[in-house]
PDB file of C-alpha atoms in Angstrom:
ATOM      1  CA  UNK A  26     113.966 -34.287-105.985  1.00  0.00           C
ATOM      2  CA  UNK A  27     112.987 -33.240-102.534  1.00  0.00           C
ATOM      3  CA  UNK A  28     109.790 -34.965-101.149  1.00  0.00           C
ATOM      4  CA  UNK A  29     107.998 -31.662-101.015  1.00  0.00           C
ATOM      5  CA  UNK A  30     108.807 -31.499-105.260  1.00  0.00           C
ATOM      6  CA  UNK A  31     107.883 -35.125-105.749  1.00  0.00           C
ATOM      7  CA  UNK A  32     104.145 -33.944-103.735  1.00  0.00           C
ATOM      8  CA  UNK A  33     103.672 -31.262-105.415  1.00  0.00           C
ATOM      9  CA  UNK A  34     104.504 -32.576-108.585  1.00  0.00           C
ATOM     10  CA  UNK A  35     101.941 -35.592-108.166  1.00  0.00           C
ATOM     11  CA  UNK A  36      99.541 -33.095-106.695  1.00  0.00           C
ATOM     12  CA  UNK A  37      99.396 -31.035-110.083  1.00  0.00           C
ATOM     13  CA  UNK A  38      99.583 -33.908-112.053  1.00  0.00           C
ATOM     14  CA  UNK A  39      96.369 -35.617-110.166  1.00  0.00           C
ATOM     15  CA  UNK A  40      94.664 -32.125-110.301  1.00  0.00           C
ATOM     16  CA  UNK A  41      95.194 -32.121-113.923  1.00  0.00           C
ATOM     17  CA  UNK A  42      93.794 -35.706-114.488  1.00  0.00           C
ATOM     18  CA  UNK A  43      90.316 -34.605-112.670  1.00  0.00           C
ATOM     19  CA  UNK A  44      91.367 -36.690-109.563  1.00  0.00           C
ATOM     20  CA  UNK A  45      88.988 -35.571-107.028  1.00  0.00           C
ATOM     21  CA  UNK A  46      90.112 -33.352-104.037  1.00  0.00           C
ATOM     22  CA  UNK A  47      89.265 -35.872-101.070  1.00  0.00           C
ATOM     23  CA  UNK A  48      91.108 -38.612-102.993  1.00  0.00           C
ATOM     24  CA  UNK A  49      94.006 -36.566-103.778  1.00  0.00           C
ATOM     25  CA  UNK A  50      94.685 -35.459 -99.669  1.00  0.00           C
ATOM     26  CA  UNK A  51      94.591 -39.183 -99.011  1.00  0.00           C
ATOM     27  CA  UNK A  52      96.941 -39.938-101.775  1.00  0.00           C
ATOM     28  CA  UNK A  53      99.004 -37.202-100.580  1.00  0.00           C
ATOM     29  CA  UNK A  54      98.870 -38.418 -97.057  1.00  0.00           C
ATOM     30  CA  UNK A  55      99.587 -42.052 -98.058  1.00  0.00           C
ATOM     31  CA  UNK A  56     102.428 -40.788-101.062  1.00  0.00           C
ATOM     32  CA  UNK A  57     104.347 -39.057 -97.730  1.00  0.00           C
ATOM     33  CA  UNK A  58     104.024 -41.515 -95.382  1.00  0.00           C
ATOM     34  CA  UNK A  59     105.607 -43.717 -97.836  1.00  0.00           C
ATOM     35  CA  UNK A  60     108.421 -41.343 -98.189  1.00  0.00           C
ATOM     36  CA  UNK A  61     109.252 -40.728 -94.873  1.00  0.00           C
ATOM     37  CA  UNK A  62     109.133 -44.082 -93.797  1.00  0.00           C
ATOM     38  CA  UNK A  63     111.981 -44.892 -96.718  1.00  0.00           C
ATOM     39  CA  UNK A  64     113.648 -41.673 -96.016  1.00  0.00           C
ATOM     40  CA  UNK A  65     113.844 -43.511 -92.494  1.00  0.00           C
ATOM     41  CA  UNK A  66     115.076 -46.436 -93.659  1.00  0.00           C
ATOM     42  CA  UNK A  67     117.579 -45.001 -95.337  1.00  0.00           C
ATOM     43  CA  UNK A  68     115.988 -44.994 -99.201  1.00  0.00           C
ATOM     44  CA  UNK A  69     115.367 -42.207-101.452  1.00  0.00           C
ATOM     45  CA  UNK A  70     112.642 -41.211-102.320  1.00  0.00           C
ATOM     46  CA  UNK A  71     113.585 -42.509-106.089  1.00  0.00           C
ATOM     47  CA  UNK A  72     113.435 -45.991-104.418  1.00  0.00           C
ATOM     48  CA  UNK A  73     109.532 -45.415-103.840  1.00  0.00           C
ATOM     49  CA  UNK A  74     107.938 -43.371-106.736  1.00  0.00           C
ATOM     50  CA  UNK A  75     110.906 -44.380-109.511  1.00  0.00           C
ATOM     51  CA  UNK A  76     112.814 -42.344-111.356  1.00  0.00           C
ATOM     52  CA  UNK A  77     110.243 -40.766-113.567  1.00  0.00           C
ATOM     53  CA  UNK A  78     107.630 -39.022-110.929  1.00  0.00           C
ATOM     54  CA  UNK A  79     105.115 -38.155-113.435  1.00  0.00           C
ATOM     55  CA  UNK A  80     104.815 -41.995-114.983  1.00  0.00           C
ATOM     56  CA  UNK A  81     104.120 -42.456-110.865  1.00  0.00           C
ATOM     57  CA  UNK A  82     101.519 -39.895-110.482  1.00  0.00           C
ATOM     58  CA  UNK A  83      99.935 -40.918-113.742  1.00  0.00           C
ATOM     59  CA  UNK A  84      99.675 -44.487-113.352  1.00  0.00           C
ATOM     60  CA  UNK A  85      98.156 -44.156-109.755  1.00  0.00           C
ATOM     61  CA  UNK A  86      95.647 -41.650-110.815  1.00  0.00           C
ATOM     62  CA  UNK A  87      94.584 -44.560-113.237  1.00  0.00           C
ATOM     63  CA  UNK A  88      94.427 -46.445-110.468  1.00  0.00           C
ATOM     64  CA  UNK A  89      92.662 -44.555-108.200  1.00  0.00           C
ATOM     65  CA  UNK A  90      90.056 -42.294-110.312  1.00  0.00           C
ATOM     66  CA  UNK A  91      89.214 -44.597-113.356  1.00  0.00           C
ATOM     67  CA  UNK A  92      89.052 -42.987-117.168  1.00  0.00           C
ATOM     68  CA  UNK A  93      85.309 -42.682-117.170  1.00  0.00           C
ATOM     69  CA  UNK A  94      85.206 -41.032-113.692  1.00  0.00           C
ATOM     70  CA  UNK A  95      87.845 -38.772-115.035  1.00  0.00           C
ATOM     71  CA  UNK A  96      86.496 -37.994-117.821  1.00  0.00           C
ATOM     72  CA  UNK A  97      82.772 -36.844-116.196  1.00  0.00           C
ATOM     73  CA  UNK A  98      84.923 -34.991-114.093  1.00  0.00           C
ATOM     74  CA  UNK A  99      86.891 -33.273-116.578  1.00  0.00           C
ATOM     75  CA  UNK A 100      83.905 -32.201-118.876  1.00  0.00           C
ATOM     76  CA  UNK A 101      81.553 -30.836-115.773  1.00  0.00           C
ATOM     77  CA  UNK A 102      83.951 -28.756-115.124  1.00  0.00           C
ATOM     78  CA  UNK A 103      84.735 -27.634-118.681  1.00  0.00           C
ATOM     79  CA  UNK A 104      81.531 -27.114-118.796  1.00  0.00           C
ATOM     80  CA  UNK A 105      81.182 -24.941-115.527  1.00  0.00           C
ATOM     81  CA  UNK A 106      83.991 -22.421-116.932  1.00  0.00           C
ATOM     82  CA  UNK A 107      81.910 -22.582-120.464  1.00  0.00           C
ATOM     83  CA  UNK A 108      78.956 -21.535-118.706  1.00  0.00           C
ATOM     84  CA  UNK A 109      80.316 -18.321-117.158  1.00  0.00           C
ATOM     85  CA  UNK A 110      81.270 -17.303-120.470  1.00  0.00           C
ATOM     86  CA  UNK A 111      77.831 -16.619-121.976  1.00  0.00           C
ATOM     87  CA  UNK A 112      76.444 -15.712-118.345  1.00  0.00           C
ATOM     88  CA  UNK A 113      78.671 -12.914-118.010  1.00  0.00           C
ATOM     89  CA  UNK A 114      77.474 -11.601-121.087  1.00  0.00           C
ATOM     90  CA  UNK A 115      74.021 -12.219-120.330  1.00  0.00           C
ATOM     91  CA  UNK A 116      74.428 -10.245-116.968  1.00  0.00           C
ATOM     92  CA  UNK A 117      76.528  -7.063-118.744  1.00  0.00           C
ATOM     93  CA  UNK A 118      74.347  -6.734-121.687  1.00  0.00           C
ATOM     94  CA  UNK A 119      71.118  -7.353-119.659  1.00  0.00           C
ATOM     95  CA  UNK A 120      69.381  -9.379-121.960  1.00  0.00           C
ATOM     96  CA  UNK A 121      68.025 -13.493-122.218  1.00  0.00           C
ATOM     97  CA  UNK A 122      69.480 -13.886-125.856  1.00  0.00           C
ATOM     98  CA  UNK A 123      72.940 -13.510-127.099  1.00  0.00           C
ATOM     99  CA  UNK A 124      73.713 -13.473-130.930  1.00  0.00           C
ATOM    100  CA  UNK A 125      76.702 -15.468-131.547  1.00  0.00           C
ATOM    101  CA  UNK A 126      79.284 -14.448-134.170  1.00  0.00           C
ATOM    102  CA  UNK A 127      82.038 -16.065-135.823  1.00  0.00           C
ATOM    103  CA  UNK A 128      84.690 -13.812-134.226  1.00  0.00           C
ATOM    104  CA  UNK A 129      83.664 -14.540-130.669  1.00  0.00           C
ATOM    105  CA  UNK A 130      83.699 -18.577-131.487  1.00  0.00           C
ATOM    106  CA  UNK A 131      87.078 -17.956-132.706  1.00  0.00           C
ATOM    107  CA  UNK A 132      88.493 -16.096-129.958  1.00  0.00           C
ATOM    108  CA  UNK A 133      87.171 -18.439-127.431  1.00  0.00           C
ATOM    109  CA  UNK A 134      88.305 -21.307-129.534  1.00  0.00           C
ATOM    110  CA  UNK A 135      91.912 -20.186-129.529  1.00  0.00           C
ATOM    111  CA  UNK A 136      92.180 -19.248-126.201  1.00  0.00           C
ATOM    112  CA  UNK A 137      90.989 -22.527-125.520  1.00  0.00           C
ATOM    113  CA  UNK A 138      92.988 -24.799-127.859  1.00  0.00           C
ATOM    114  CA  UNK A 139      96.545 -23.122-126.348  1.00  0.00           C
ATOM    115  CA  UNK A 140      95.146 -22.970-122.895  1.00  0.00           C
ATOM    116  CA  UNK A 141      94.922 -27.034-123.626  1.00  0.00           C
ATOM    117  CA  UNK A 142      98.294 -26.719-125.260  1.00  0.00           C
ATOM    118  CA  UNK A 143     100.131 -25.566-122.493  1.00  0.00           C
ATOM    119  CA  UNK A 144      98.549 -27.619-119.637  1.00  0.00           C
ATOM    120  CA  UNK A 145      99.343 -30.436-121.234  1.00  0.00           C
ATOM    121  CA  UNK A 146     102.777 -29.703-121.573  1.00  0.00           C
ATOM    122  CA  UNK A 147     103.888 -27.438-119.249  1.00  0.00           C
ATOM    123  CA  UNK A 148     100.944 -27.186-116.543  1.00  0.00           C
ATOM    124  CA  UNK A 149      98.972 -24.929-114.667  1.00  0.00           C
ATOM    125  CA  UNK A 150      99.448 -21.358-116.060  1.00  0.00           C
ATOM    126  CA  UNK A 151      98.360 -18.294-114.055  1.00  0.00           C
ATOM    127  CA  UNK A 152      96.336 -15.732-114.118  1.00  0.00           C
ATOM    128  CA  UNK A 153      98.876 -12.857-116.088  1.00  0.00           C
ATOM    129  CA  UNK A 154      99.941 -15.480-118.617  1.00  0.00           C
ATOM    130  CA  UNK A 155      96.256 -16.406-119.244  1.00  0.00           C
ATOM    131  CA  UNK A 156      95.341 -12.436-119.942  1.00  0.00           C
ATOM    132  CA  UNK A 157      99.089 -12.466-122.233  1.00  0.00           C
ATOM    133  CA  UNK A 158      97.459 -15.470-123.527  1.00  0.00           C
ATOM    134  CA  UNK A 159      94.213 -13.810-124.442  1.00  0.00           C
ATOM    135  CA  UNK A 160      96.259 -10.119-126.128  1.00  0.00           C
ATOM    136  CA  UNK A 161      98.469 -12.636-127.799  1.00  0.00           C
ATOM    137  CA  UNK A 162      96.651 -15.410-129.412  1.00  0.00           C
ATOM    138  CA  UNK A 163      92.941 -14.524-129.173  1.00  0.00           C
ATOM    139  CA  UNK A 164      92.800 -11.284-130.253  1.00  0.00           C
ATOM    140  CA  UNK A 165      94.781 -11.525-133.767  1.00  0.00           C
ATOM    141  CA  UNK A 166      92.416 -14.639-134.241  1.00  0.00           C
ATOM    142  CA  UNK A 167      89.039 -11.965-133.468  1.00  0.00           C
ATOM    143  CA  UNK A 168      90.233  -9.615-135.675  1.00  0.00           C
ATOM    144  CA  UNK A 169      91.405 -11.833-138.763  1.00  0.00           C
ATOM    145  CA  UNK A 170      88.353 -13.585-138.473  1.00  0.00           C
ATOM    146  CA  UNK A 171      86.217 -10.622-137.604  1.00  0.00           C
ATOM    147  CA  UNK A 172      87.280  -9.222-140.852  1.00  0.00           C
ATOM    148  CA  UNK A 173      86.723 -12.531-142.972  1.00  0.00           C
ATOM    149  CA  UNK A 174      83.864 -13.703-141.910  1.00  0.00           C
ATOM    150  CA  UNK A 175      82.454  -9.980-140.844  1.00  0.00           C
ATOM    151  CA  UNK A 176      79.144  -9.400-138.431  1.00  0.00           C
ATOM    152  CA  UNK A 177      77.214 -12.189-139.702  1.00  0.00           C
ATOM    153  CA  UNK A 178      75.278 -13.889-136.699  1.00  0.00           C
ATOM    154  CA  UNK A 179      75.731 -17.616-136.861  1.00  0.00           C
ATOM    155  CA  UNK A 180      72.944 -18.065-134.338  1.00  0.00           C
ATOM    156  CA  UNK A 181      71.118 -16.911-131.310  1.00  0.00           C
ATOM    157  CA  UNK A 182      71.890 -18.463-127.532  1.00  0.00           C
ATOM    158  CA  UNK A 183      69.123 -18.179-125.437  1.00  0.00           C
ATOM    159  CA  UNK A 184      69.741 -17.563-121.815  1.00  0.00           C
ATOM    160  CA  UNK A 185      68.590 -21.002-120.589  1.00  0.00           C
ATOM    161  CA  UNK A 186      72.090 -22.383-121.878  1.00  0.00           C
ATOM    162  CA  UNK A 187      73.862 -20.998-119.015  1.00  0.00           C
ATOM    163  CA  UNK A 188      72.677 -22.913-116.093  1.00  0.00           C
ATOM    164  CA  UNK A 189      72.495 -26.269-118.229  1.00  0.00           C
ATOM    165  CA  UNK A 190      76.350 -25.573-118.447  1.00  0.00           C
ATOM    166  CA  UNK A 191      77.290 -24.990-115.190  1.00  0.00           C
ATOM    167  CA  UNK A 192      74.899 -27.593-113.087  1.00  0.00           C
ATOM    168  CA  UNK A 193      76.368 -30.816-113.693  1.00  0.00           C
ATOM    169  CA  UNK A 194      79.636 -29.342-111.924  1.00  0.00           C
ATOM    170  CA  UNK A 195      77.817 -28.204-108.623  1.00  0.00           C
ATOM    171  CA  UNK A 196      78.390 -31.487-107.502  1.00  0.00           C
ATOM    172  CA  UNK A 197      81.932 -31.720-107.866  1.00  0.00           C
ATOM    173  CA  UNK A 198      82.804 -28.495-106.672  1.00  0.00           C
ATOM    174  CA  UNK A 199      80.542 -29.582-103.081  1.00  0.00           C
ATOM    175  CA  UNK A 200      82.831 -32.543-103.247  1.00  0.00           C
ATOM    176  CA  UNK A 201      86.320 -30.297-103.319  1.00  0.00           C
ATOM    177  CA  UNK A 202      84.704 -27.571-100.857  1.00  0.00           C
ATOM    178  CA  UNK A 203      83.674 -30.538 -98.037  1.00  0.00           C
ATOM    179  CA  UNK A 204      86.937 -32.056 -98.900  1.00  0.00           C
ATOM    180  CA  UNK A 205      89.214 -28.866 -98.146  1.00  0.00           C
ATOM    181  CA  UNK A 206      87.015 -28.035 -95.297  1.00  0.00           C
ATOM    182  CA  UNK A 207      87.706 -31.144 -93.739  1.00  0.00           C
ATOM    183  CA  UNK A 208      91.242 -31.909 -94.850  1.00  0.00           C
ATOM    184  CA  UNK A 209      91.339 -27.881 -93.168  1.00  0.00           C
ATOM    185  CA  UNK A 210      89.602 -29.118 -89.952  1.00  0.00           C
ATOM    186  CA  UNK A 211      91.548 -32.346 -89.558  1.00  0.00           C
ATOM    187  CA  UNK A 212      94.839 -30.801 -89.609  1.00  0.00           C
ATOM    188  CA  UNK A 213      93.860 -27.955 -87.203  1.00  0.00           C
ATOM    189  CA  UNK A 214      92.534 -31.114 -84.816  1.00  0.00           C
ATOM    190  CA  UNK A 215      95.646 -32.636 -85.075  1.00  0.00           C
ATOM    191  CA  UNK A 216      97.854 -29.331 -83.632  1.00  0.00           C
TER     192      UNK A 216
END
């Protein structure tokens, strides 16, 4: 692997494990430095992050970021993208309640279970695989269980639940955005 691949590779694998964005640059920065100055002496870049890059990445994000951290992390901002849902709904259908059926649980829920699927074995997926995703998976699930379970509302979500969902992320995202804009202003500094 080429010390761009082993980067990138630790960088998606550190995104993935909720590894904030201003401790992943200096990671990054410290993971190259490392490899240049073995490349240098005349090592490969095996010789620093072993032969299995991901066991690296993995065990240094458990360094770094510890579970609990990671975990906050992680369900903020599962949270944030499970707020949008119902907001956008709110916001189309112009109204402060939103009757929940079984169908739309269903969908979401299988959307969300391969989504989960395939990040944890293959990665980030984007955008066109995530709408193939969606024609593929979720909407057999809506309509078999759209025509089991039928119209029946399970239970009303009022409006409030939106912004419950997505404030615990603000944070986080203010984090990533000072982060980039810094990492951004740093490197245009240093030309």
């Amino acid at each position: 692997m080429t010390n761009e691949q082993i980067l990138a590779a630790c960088r998606s694998n550190w995104g993935y494990r909720g590894v904030a964005e201003a401790d992943m640059r200096e990671m990054l920065d410290e993971l190259s430095a490392h490899l240049e100055d073995a490349e240098a002496a005349g090592r490969t870049a095996q010789d620093v992050v072993g032969p299995d890059v991901r066991a690296f990445a993995a065990a240094w994000a458990r360094e770094r970021a510890p579970f609990t951290r990671r975990a906050l992390r992680t369900t903020a901002m599962a949270c944030f993208v499970l707020g949008w849902l119902p907001l956008f709904t709110f916001l189309v259908h112009r109204t402060t309640a939103m009757d929940v059926r079984a169908h739309y649980l269903a969908f979401w829920a299988a959307i969300g279970a391969v989504t989960v699927a395939w990040e944890l074995r293959r990665g980030t997926m984007r955008m066109r695989h995530q709408w193939l995703l969606s024609l593929v998976v979720g909407l057999p699930v809506l309509v078999l269980v759209k025509w089991l379970a039928g119209e029946r509302v399970l239970f009303t979500l009022p409006l409030s639940v939106a912004p419950i969902l997505l404030l615990p992320a603000l944070p986080y995202i203010y984090a990533d955005m000072r982060a980039r804009r810094n990492a951004k202003n740093g490197s245009t500094q240093a030309c």
